[in-house]
Amino acid sequence: GAGVSQTPSNKVTEKGKYVELRCDPISGHTALYWYRQSLGQGPEFLIYFQGTGAADDSGLPNDRFFAVRPEGSVSTLKIQRTERGDSAVYLCASSKTSGDTYEQYFGPGTRLTVT
Amino acid sequence: KDQVFQPSTVASSEGAVVEIFCNHSVSNAYNFFWYLHFPGCAPRLLVKGSKPSQQGRYNMTYERFSSSLLILQVREADAAVYYCAVCMDSNYQLIWGAGTKLIIKP
C-alpha cells in the first residue's frame, strides 16, 4: 500500500518568500506529525495533529511557521518570510492514532533550501 | 533538557555483531524506537518497545533510560545512519538522537 508521501521533494526559494510543504499521510491514519532535520542532527518535533486539530504545536520555532490539516488527512506546513536558517529537511509522519507505542511512518521528506 | 544521546559513528567488519548504544534524559518517555535512515529516503522503523525485543537481525535491549540496538551478521548494505528515538507519553512526539553512522570496514 501507499506510504506517506511528501511534495515537493526539493524546494529552493529566496529569502523572504513564502513556501508550502505538503504531506499525504497513510489512509486512515488519524495522527500526523511534522519534524525538521538540520544537517548532522536528528529530526526535531514541530507540530502534531490528531484529526483536524493541532494537538501540540510547541515545536514550531516562531510565528512564521504554521500548519493545517483541514480535513484530517493531507497537511500543509506553511513558512512565511523564509530565512536561510529555515533550510532543512522537513519530515512528515503519520500513525494509526496517537500514542507512545504506535509506530510513526515517515515520508521521504522535503529538502528546503533558502538562498 | 530532554535529550537523546548516541555515538556519532560505529565501525564494524562484515559478519560481526554491531552494538549501537543510546541513552536519554526524558523523564516521561518509556518507549524506544530504532530507525534506519538512508539519506533521501523515509526513515524506517527497525524495532521498538519498552522491553527487549527482536525483529529479524535487529535486537533491542532495554533499560529505563538506555537501549542498545544490536545488528547481527552485519553486511555492507547495513551502512547507513541509525537513529534512536524515545516517545513522550504526554504529546507522543519522538525525541531523536543525532544518529549513528555505521561504517562497514572492508
Coordinates of C-alpha atoms in Angstrom, one line a residue:
Chain A
G1 CA 0.0 0.0 0.0
A2 CA 1.0 3.6 -0.3
G3 CA 3.2 5.1 2.3
V4 CA 3.5 8.7 3.5
S5 CA 4.3 11.0 0.6
Q6 CA 5.6 14.5 0.6
T7 CA 5.8 17.1 -2.1
P8 CA 7.9 18.7 -3.4
S9 CA 10.9 16.5 -2.7
N10 CA 13.1 19.6 -3.1
K11 CA 12.3 23.2 -2.8
V12 CA 14.7 26.1 -3.4
T13 CA 13.4 29.6 -2.5
E14 CA 14.7 33.0 -2.0
K15 CA 15.0 34.6 1.4
G16 CA 11.7 36.3 2.3
K17 CA 9.5 34.2 0.2
Y18 CA 6.5 32.1 1.3
V19 CA 6.6 28.3 0.9
E20 CA 4.1 25.4 1.4
L21 CA 5.1 21.9 2.0
R22 CA 2.6 19.1 1.6
C23 CA 2.2 15.8 3.4
D24 CA -0.1 12.9 2.3
P25 CA -0.4 10.5 5.2
I26 CA -1.3 6.8 5.1
S27 CA -5.0 6.5 4.5
G28 CA -6.9 6.1 7.8
H29 CA -4.1 7.4 10.0
T30 CA -5.5 10.0 12.3
A31 CA -2.3 11.3 13.8
L32 CA 0.2 13.3 11.8
Y33 CA 3.5 14.8 12.8
W34 CA 5.9 17.3 11.3
Y35 CA 9.6 17.2 12.1
R36 CA 12.6 19.3 10.9
Q37 CA 16.0 17.9 10.4
S38 CA 19.0 20.1 10.1
L39 CA 22.3 18.8 8.7
G40 CA 24.1 16.4 11.1
Q41 CA 21.2 16.3 13.6
G42 CA 18.3 14.2 14.4
P43 CA 14.8 15.3 13.5
E44 CA 13.2 17.8 15.8
F45 CA 9.5 17.9 16.5
L46 CA 7.4 20.8 15.1
I47 CA 3.7 20.0 15.4
Y48 CA 1.3 17.1 15.9
F49 CA -2.3 16.7 14.7
Q50 CA -4.9 14.4 15.9
G51 CA -7.6 14.5 13.3
T52 CA -8.0 18.1 12.1
G53 CA -6.8 19.9 15.1
A54 CA -3.2 20.7 16.2
A55 CA -2.9 18.8 19.4
D56 CA 0.6 20.2 20.1
D57 CA 2.4 23.0 18.2
S58 CA 5.0 23.6 20.8
G59 CA 7.8 22.8 18.5
L60 CA 7.1 25.5 15.9
P61 CA 10.1 27.8 16.2
N62 CA 8.2 31.1 15.7
D63 CA 5.0 32.6 14.2
R64 CA 6.4 32.4 10.7
F65 CA 5.6 28.7 10.8
F66 CA 2.0 27.4 10.5
A67 CA 0.4 24.1 9.6
V68 CA -3.1 23.0 8.8
R69 CA -4.9 19.7 8.3
P70 CA -8.4 20.9 7.3
E71 CA -10.0 17.6 6.5
G72 CA -8.0 15.4 8.8
S73 CA -5.9 13.9 6.0
V74 CA -3.5 16.0 4.0
S75 CA -1.5 18.5 5.9
T76 CA 0.4 21.6 4.7
L77 CA 3.3 23.2 6.5
K78 CA 3.5 26.9 5.7
I79 CA 6.5 29.1 6.2
Q80 CA 6.3 32.8 5.7
R81 CA 9.2 35.2 5.1
T82 CA 11.7 32.4 4.8
E83 CA 15.1 32.8 6.3
R84 CA 18.4 31.0 5.5
G85 CA 18.2 29.2 8.8
D86 CA 14.9 27.5 7.7
S87 CA 17.0 25.4 5.3
A88 CA 16.5 21.8 6.4
V89 CA 14.7 18.6 5.5
Y90 CA 11.1 18.6 6.7
L91 CA 9.8 15.2 7.5
C92 CA 6.2 14.2 7.9
A93 CA 5.0 11.1 9.7
S94 CA 1.6 9.5 10.4
S95 CA 0.4 6.9 12.8
K96 CA -2.9 5.0 13.2
T97 CA -3.7 7.1 16.2
S98 CA -1.8 8.9 18.8
G99 CA 0.1 7.1 21.5
D100 CA 3.6 6.4 22.6
T101 CA 3.6 2.8 21.4
Y102 CA 2.3 3.4 17.9
E103 CA 4.8 3.4 15.0
Q104 CA 5.1 6.7 13.2
Y105 CA 5.6 6.0 9.5
F106 CA 7.7 8.6 7.8
G107 CA 7.7 10.2 4.3
P108 CA 11.0 10.8 2.5
G109 CA 11.0 14.5 3.4
T110 CA 11.1 17.8 1.6
R111 CA 14.6 19.4 1.4
L112 CA 14.1 23.1 1.7
T113 CA 16.9 25.4 0.7
V114 CA 16.6 29.1 1.3
T115 CA 19.1 31.2 -0.7
Chain B
K1 CA 16.6 19.4 29.0
D2 CA 15.1 16.4 27.2
Q3 CA 17.8 14.8 25.1
V4 CA 18.8 11.5 23.5
F5 CA 22.4 10.6 23.2
Q6 CA 24.1 8.1 20.8
P7 CA 27.6 7.8 19.3
S8 CA 28.2 9.7 16.1
T9 CA 29.9 6.7 14.4
V10 CA 30.4 3.0 14.9
A11 CA 32.6 0.8 12.7
S12 CA 32.4 -2.9 12.2
S13 CA 33.6 -5.7 10.0
E14 CA 31.2 -7.8 7.9
G15 CA 29.7 -10.7 9.7
A16 CA 30.2 -9.3 13.2
V17 CA 27.5 -8.2 15.7
V18 CA 27.3 -4.4 16.0
E19 CA 26.0 -2.6 19.0
I20 CA 24.8 1.0 19.0
F21 CA 24.1 2.4 22.4
C22 CA 21.6 5.0 23.3
N23 CA 20.5 6.8 26.5
H24 CA 18.2 9.6 27.2
S25 CA 17.2 12.2 29.8
V26 CA 13.4 12.3 29.0
S27 CA 11.5 11.8 32.2
N28 CA 8.2 10.9 30.7
A29 CA 9.4 8.6 27.9
Y30 CA 9.3 4.9 28.2
N31 CA 9.4 3.5 24.7
F32 CA 12.5 3.4 22.5
F33 CA 12.3 3.4 18.7
W34 CA 15.2 2.5 16.5
Y35 CA 15.1 3.8 12.9
L36 CA 17.3 3.1 9.9
H37 CA 17.8 6.1 7.5
F38 CA 19.3 6.2 4.1
P39 CA 19.5 9.9 3.1
G40 CA 16.8 11.0 0.8
C41 CA 14.5 8.1 1.8
A42 CA 12.0 7.7 4.6
P43 CA 13.3 6.6 8.0
R44 CA 12.3 3.0 8.5
L45 CA 11.4 1.6 11.9
L46 CA 13.6 -1.4 12.8
V47 CA 12.4 -2.3 16.4
K48 CA 10.6 -0.6 19.2
G49 CA 9.3 -1.0 22.7
S50 CA 9.7 -0.8 26.4
K51 CA 11.2 -4.3 26.8
P52 CA 13.9 -6.3 25.0
S53 CA 12.7 -7.3 21.5
Q54 CA 13.9 -8.7 18.2
Q55 CA 12.9 -8.2 14.6
G56 CA 14.9 -10.4 12.3
R57 CA 18.6 -9.4 12.6
Y58 CA 17.8 -6.5 14.8
N59 CA 17.8 -6.9 18.6
M60 CA 16.9 -4.2 21.1
T61 CA 18.0 -4.2 24.7
Y62 CA 16.0 -2.1 27.2
E63 CA 16.6 -0.3 30.4
R64 CA 14.5 2.6 31.7
F65 CA 16.9 5.2 30.3
S66 CA 19.0 3.3 27.9
S67 CA 18.8 0.9 25.0
S68 CA 21.2 -0.8 22.6
L69 CA 20.5 -1.8 19.0
L70 CA 22.3 -5.0 18.1
I71 CA 22.6 -5.8 14.4
L72 CA 23.5 -9.4 13.8
Q73 CA 25.7 -10.6 10.9
V74 CA 26.3 -7.1 9.7
R75 CA 26.6 -6.6 6.0
E76 CA 28.0 -3.9 3.7
A77 CA 24.4 -3.0 2.8
D78 CA 23.8 -2.1 6.5
A79 CA 26.0 1.0 6.2
A80 CA 23.6 3.8 7.0
V81 CA 22.6 6.2 9.8
Y82 CA 20.7 4.6 12.7
Y83 CA 18.6 6.8 14.9
C84 CA 17.5 6.2 18.4
A85 CA 14.3 8.0 19.5
V86 CA 12.0 8.0 22.5
C87 CA 8.4 8.8 22.6
M88 CA 7.0 11.2 25.1
D89 CA 3.8 9.9 26.7
S90 CA 2.4 13.5 27.0
N91 CA 2.2 14.6 23.4
Y92 CA 3.6 11.5 21.6
Q93 CA 6.4 13.4 19.9
L94 CA 9.5 11.5 19.1
I95 CA 12.7 13.0 20.6
W96 CA 15.6 11.9 18.5
G97 CA 19.3 11.4 18.9
A98 CA 21.6 12.8 16.3
G99 CA 22.1 9.5 14.6
T100 CA 24.9 7.0 14.5
K101 CA 26.7 6.4 11.2
L102 CA 27.5 2.7 10.8
I103 CA 30.7 2.2 8.8
I104 CA 31.5 -1.3 7.5
K105 CA 35.2 -2.0 7.3
P106 CA 36.4 -3.9 4.3

